[in-house]
PDB file of C-alpha atoms in Angstrom:
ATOM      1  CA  UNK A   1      91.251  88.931  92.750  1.00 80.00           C
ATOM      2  CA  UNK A   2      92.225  92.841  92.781  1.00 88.00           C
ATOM      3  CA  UNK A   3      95.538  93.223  93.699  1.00 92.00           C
ATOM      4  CA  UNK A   4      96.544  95.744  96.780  1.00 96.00           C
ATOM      5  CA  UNK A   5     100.668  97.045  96.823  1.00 97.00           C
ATOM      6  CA  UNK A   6     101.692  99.200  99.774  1.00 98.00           C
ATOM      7  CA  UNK A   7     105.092 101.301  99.772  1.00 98.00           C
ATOM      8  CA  UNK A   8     107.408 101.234 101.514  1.00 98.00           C
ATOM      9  CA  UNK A   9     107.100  98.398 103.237  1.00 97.00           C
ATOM     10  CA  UNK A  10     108.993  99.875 106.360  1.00 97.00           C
ATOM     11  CA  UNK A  11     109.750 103.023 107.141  1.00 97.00           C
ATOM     12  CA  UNK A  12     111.772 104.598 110.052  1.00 97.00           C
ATOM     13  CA  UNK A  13     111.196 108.373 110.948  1.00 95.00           C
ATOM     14  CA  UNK A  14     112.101 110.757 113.475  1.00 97.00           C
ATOM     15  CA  UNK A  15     109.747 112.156 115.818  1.00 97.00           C
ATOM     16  CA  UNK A  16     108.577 115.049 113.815  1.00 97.00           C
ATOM     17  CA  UNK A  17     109.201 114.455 110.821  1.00 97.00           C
ATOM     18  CA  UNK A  18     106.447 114.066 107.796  1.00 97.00           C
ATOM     19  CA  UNK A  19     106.028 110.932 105.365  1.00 97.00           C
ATOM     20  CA  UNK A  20     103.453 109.609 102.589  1.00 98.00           C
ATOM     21  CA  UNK A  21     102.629 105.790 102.009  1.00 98.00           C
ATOM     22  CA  UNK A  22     101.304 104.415  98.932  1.00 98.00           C
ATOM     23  CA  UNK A  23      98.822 102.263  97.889  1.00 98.00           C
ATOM     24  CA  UNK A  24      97.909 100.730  94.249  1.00 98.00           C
ATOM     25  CA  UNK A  25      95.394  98.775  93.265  1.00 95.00           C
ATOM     26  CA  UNK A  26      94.248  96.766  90.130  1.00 93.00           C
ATOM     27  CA  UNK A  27      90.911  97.406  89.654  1.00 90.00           C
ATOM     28  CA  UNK A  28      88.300  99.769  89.849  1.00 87.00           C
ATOM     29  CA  UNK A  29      87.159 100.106  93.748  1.00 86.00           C
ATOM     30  CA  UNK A  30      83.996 102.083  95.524  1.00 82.00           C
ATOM     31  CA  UNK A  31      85.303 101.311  99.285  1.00 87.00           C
ATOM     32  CA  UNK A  32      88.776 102.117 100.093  1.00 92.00           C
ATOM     33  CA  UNK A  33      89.523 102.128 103.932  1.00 93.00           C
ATOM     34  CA  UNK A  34      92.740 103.339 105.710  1.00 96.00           C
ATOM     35  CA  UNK A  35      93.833 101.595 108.644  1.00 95.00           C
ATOM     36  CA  UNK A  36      96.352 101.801 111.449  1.00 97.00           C
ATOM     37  CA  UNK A  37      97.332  98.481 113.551  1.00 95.00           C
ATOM     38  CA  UNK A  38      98.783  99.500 116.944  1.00 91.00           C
ATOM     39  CA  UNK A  39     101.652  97.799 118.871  1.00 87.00           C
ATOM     40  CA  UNK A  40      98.883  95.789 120.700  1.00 87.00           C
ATOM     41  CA  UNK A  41      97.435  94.604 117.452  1.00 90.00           C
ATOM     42  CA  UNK A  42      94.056  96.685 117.622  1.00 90.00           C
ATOM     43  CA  UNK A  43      92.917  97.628 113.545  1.00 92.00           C
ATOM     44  CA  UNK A  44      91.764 101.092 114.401  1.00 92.00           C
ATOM     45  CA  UNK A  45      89.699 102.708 111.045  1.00 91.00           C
ATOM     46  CA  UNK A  46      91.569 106.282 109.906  1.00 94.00           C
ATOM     47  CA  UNK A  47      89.983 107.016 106.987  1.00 93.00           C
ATOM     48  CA  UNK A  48      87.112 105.818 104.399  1.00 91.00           C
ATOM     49  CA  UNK A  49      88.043 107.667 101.367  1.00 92.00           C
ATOM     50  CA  UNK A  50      86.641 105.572  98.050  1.00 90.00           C
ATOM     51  CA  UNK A  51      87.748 109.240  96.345  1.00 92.00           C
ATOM     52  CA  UNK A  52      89.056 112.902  97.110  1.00 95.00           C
ATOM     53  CA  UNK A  53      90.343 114.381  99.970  1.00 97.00           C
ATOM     54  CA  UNK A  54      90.192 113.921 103.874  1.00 96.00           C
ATOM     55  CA  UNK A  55      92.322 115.414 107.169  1.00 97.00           C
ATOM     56  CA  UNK A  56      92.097 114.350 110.227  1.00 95.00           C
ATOM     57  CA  UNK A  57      94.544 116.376 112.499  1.00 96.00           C
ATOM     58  CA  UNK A  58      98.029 115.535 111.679  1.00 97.00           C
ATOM     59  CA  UNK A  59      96.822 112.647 109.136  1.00 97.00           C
ATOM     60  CA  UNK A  60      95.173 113.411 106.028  1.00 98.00           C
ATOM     61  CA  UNK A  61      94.980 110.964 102.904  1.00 98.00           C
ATOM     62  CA  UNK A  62      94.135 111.133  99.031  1.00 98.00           C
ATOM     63  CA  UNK A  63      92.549 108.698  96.460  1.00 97.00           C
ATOM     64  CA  UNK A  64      93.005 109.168  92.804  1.00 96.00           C
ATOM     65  CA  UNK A  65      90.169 106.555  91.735  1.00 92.00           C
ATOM     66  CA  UNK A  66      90.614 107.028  87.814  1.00 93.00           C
ATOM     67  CA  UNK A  67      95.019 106.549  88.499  1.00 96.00           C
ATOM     68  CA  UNK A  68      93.912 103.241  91.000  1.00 96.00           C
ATOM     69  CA  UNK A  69      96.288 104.991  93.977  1.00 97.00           C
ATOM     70  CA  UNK A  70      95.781 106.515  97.551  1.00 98.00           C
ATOM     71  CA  UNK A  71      98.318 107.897 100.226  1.00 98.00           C
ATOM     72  CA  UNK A  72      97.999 108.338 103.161  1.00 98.00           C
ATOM     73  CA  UNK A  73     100.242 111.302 104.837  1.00 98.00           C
ATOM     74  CA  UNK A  74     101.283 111.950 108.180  1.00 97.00           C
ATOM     75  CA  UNK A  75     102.950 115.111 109.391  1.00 97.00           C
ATOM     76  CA  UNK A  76     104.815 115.913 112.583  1.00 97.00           C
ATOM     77  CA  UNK A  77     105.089 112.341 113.486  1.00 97.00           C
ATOM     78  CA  UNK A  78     105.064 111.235 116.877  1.00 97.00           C
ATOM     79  CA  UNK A  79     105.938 107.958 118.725  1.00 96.00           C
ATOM     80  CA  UNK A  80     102.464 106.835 119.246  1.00 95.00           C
ATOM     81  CA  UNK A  81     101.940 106.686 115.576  1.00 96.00           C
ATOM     82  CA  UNK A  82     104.108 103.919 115.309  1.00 96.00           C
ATOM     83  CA  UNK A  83     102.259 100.452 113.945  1.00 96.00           C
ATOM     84  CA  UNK A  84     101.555  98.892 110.599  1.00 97.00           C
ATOM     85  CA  UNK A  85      99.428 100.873 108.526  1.00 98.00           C
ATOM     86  CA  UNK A  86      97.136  98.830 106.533  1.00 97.00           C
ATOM     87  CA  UNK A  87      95.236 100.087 102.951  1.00 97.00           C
ATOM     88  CA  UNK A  88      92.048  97.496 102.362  1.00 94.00           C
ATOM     89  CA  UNK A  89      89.679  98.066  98.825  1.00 92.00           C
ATOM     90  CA  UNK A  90      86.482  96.219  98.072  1.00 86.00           C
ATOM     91  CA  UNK A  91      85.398  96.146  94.286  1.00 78.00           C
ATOM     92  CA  UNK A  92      81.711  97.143  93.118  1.00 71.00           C
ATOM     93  CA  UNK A  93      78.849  94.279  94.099  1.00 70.00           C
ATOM     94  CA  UNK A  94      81.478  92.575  95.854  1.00 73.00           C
ATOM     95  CA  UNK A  95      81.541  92.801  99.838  1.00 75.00           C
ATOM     96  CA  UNK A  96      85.480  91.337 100.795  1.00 78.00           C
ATOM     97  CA  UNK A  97      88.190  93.727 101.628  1.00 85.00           C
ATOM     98  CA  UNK A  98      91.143  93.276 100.593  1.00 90.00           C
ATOM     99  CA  UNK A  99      94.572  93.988 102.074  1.00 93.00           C
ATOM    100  CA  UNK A 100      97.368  95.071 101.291  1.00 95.00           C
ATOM    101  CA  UNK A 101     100.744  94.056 103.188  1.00 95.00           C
ATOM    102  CA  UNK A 102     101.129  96.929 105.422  1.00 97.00           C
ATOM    103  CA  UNK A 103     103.749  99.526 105.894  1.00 98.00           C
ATOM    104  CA  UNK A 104     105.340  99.305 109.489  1.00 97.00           C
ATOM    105  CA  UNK A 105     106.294 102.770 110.621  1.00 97.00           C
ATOM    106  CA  UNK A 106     108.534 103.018 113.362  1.00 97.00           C
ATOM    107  CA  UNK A 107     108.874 106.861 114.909  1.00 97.00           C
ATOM    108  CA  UNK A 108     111.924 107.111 117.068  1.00 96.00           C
ATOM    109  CA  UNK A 109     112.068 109.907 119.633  1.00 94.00           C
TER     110      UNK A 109
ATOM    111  CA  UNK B   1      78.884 103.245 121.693  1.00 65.00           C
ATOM    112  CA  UNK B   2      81.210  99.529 123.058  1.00 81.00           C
ATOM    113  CA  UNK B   3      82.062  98.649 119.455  1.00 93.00           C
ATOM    114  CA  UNK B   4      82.801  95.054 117.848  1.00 96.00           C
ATOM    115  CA  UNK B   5      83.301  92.984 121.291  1.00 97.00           C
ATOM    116  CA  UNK B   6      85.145  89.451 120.949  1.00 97.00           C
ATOM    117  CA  UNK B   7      86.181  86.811 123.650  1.00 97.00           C
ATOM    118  CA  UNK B   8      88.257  85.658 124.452  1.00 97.00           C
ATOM    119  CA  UNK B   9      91.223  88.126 123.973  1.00 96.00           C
ATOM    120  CA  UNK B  10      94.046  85.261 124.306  1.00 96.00           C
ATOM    121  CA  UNK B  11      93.431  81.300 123.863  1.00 97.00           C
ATOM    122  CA  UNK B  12      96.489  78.962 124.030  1.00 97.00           C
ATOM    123  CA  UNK B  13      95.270  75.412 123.412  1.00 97.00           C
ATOM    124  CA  UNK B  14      96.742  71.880 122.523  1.00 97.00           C
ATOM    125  CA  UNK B  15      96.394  70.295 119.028  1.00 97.00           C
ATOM    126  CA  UNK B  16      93.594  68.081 118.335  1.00 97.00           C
ATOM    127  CA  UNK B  17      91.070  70.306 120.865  1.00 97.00           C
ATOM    128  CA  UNK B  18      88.381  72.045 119.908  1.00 97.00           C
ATOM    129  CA  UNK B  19      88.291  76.192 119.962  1.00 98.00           C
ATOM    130  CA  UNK B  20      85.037  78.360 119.259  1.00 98.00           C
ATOM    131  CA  UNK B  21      86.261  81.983 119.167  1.00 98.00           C
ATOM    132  CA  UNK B  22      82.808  84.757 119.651  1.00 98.00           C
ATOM    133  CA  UNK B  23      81.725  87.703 118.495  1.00 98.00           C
ATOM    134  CA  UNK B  24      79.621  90.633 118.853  1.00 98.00           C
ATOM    135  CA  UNK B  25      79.013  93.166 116.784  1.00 97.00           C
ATOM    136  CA  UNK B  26      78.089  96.736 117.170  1.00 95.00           C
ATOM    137  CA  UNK B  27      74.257  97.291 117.436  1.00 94.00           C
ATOM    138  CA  UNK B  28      72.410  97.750 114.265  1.00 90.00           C
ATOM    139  CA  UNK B  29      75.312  96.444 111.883  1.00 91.00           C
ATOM    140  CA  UNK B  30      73.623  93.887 109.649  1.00 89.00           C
ATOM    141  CA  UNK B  31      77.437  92.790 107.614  1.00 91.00           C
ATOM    142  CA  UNK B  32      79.432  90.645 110.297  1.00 95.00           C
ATOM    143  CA  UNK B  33      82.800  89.574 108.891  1.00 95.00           C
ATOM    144  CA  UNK B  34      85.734  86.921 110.011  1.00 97.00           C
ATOM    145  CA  UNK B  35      89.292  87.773 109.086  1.00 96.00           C
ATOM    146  CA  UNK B  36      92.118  86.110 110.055  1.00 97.00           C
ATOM    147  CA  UNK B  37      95.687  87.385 110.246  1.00 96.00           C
ATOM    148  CA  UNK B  38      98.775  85.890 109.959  1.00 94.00           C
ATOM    149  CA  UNK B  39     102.832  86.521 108.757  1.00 90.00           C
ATOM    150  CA  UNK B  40     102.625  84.381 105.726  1.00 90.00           C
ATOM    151  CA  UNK B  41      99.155  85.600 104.827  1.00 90.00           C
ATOM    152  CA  UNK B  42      98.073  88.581 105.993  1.00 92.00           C
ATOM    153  CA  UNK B  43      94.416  89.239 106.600  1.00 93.00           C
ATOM    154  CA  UNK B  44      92.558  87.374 104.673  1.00 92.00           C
ATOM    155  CA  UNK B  45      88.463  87.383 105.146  1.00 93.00           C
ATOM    156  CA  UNK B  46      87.452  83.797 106.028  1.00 95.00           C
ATOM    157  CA  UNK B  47      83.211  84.133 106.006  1.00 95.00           C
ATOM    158  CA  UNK B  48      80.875  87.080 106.084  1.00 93.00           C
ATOM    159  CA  UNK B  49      77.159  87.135 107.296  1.00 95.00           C
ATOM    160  CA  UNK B  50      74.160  89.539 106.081  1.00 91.00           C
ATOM    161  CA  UNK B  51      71.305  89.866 108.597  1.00 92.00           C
ATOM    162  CA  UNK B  52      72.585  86.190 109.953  1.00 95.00           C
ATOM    163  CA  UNK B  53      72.960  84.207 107.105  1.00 95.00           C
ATOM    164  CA  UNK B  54      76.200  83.330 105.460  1.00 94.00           C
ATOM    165  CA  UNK B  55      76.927  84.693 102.146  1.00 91.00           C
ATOM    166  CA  UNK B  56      80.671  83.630 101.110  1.00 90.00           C
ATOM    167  CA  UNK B  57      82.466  81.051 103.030  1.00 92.00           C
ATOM    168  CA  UNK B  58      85.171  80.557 100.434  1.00 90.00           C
ATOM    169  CA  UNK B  59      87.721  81.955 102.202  1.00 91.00           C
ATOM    170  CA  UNK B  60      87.118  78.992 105.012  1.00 94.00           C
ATOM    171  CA  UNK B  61      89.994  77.432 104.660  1.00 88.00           C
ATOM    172  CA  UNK B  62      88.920  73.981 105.814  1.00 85.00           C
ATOM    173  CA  UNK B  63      86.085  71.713 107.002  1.00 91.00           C
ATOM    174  CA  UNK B  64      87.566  72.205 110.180  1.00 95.00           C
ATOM    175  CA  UNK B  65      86.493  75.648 110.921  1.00 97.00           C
ATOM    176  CA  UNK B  66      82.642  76.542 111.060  1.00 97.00           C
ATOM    177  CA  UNK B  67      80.683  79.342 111.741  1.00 98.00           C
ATOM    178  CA  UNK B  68      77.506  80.681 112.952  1.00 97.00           C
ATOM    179  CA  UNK B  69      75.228  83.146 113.964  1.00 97.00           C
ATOM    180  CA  UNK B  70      72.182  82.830 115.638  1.00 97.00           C
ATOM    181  CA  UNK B  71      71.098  85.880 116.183  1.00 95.00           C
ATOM    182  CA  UNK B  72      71.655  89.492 115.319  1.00 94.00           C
ATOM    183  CA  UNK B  73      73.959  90.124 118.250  1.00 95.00           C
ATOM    184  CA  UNK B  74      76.221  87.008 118.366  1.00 96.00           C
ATOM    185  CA  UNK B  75      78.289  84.746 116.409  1.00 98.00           C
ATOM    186  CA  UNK B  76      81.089  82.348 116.821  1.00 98.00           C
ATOM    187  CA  UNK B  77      83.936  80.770 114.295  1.00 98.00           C
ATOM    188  CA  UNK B  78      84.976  77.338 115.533  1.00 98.00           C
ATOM    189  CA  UNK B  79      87.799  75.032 114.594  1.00 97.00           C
ATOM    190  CA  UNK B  80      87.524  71.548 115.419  1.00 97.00           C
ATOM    191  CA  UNK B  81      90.069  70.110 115.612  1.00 96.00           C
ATOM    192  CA  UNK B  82      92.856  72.104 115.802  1.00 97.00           C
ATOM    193  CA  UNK B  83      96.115  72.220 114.369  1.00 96.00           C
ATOM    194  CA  UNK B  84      99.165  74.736 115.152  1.00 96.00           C
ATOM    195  CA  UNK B  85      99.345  75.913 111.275  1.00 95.00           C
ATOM    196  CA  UNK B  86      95.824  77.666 112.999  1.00 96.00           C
ATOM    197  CA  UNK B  87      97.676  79.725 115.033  1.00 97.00           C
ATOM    198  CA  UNK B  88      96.470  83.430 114.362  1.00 97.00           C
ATOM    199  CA  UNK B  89      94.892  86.702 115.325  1.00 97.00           C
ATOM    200  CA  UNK B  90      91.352  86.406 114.276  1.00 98.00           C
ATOM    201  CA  UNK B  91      89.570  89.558 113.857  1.00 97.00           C
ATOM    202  CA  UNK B  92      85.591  90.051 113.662  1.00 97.00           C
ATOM    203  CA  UNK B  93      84.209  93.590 111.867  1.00 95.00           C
ATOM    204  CA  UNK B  94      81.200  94.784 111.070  1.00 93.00           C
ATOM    205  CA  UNK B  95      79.270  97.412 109.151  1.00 90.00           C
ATOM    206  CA  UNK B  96      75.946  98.760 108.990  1.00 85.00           C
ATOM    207  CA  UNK B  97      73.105  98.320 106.757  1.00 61.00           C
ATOM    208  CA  UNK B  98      72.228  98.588 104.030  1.00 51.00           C
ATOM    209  CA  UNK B  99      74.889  98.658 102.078  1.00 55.00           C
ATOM    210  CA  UNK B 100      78.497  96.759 103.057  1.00 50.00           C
ATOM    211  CA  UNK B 101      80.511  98.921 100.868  1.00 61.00           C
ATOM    212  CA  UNK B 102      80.993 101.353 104.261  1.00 70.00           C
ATOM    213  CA  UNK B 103      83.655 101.523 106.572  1.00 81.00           C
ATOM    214  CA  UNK B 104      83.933  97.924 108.559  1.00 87.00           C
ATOM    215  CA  UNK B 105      84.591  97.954 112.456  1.00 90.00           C
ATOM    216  CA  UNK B 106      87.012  95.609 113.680  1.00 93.00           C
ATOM    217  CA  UNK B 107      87.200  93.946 117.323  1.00 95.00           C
ATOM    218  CA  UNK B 108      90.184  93.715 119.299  1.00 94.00           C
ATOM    219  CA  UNK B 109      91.243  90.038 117.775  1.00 96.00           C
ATOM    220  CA  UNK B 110      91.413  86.906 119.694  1.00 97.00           C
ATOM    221  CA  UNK B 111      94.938  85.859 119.205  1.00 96.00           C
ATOM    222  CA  UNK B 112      94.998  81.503 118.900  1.00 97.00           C
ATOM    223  CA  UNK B 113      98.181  79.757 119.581  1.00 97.00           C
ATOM    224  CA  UNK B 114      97.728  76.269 119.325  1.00 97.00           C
ATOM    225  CA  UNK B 115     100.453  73.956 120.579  1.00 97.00           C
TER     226      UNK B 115
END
């Protein structure tokens, strides 16, 4: 199956303070969701971005289809974005997502 | 809109018993999917359903775990019996129609801890 590689696998920040993850992929993908998994364990959707560009106040991520990577940035962290951020891809005619590992960010005040 | 609405939230049980976990998903999603999450594994998708009828059960991991759904607005994953190498957070999604390849909405989870 397509494999899915996040980096870092855990990262610490300081309220305020900007970072990028990193996801790779294997294969060619048309679905390529963001997600964030709160301290509670709720998978809350941040982004569907198969390709290009998206913002969505202080998060904002970019795919790179043909180079098989996205990222996902966050600026001016804050506490509550702490969690385990969570890239999943699905391949053409094929309908699983798959996972990667996670990053856990941890934003200290 | 309530979104993708599972029961129950918690379920601590003894080995050996039997556990149906349910699901519904948000109104006029035709994909429902069952993903399971652990530490060793991660989330792994376990069966998926178009308009009610399963399409790829091969991430089941067992004949102990089943699952159905009878009707647009319902469906539940069972495991009978149980073991504690079960012990998860399982997670049901769903997407709309037509097409799959759209962003999936998960439920809270049920998290299992069988003893």
């Amino acid at each position: 199956g397509i494999q899915v590689e996040q980096s870092p696998p855990d990262l610490i920040l300081q309220e305020g303070a900007n970072s990028t993850l990193r996801c790779n992929f294997s294969d060619s993908v048309n679905n390529l969701q963001w997600f964030h998994q709160n301290p509670w364990g709720q998978l809350i959707n941040l982004f569907y971005i198969p390709s290009g560009t998206k913002q969505n106040g202080r998060l904002s991520a970019t795919t790179v289809a043909t180079e098989r990577y996205s990222l996902l940035y966050i600026s001016s962290s804050q506490t509550t974005d702490s969690g385990v951020y969570f890239c999943a891809v699905l391949r053409s005619n094929d309908y699983k997502l798959s996972f990667g590992a996670g990053t856990t960010v941890t934003v200290r005040a | 809109d309530a979104g993708v609405i599972q029961s129950p939230r918690h379920e601590v049980t003894e080995m050996g018993q039997e556990v149906t976990l349910r699901c519904k998903p948000i109104s006029g999603h035709d994909y429902l999917f069952w993903y399971r999450q652990t530490m060793m594994r991660g989330l792994e998708l376990l069966i998926y359903f178009n308009n009610n009828v399963p399409i790829d059960d091969s991430g089941m991991p067992e004949d102990r775990f089943s699952a159905k759904m009878p009707n647009a607005s319902f469906s539940t994953l069972k495991i009978q019996p149980s073991e504690p190498r079960d012990s998860a957070v399982y997670f049901c999604a769903s997407s709309p129609s037509p097409d799959a390849r759209e962003t999936q909405y998960f439920g809270p989870g049920t998290r299992l801890l069988v003893l």
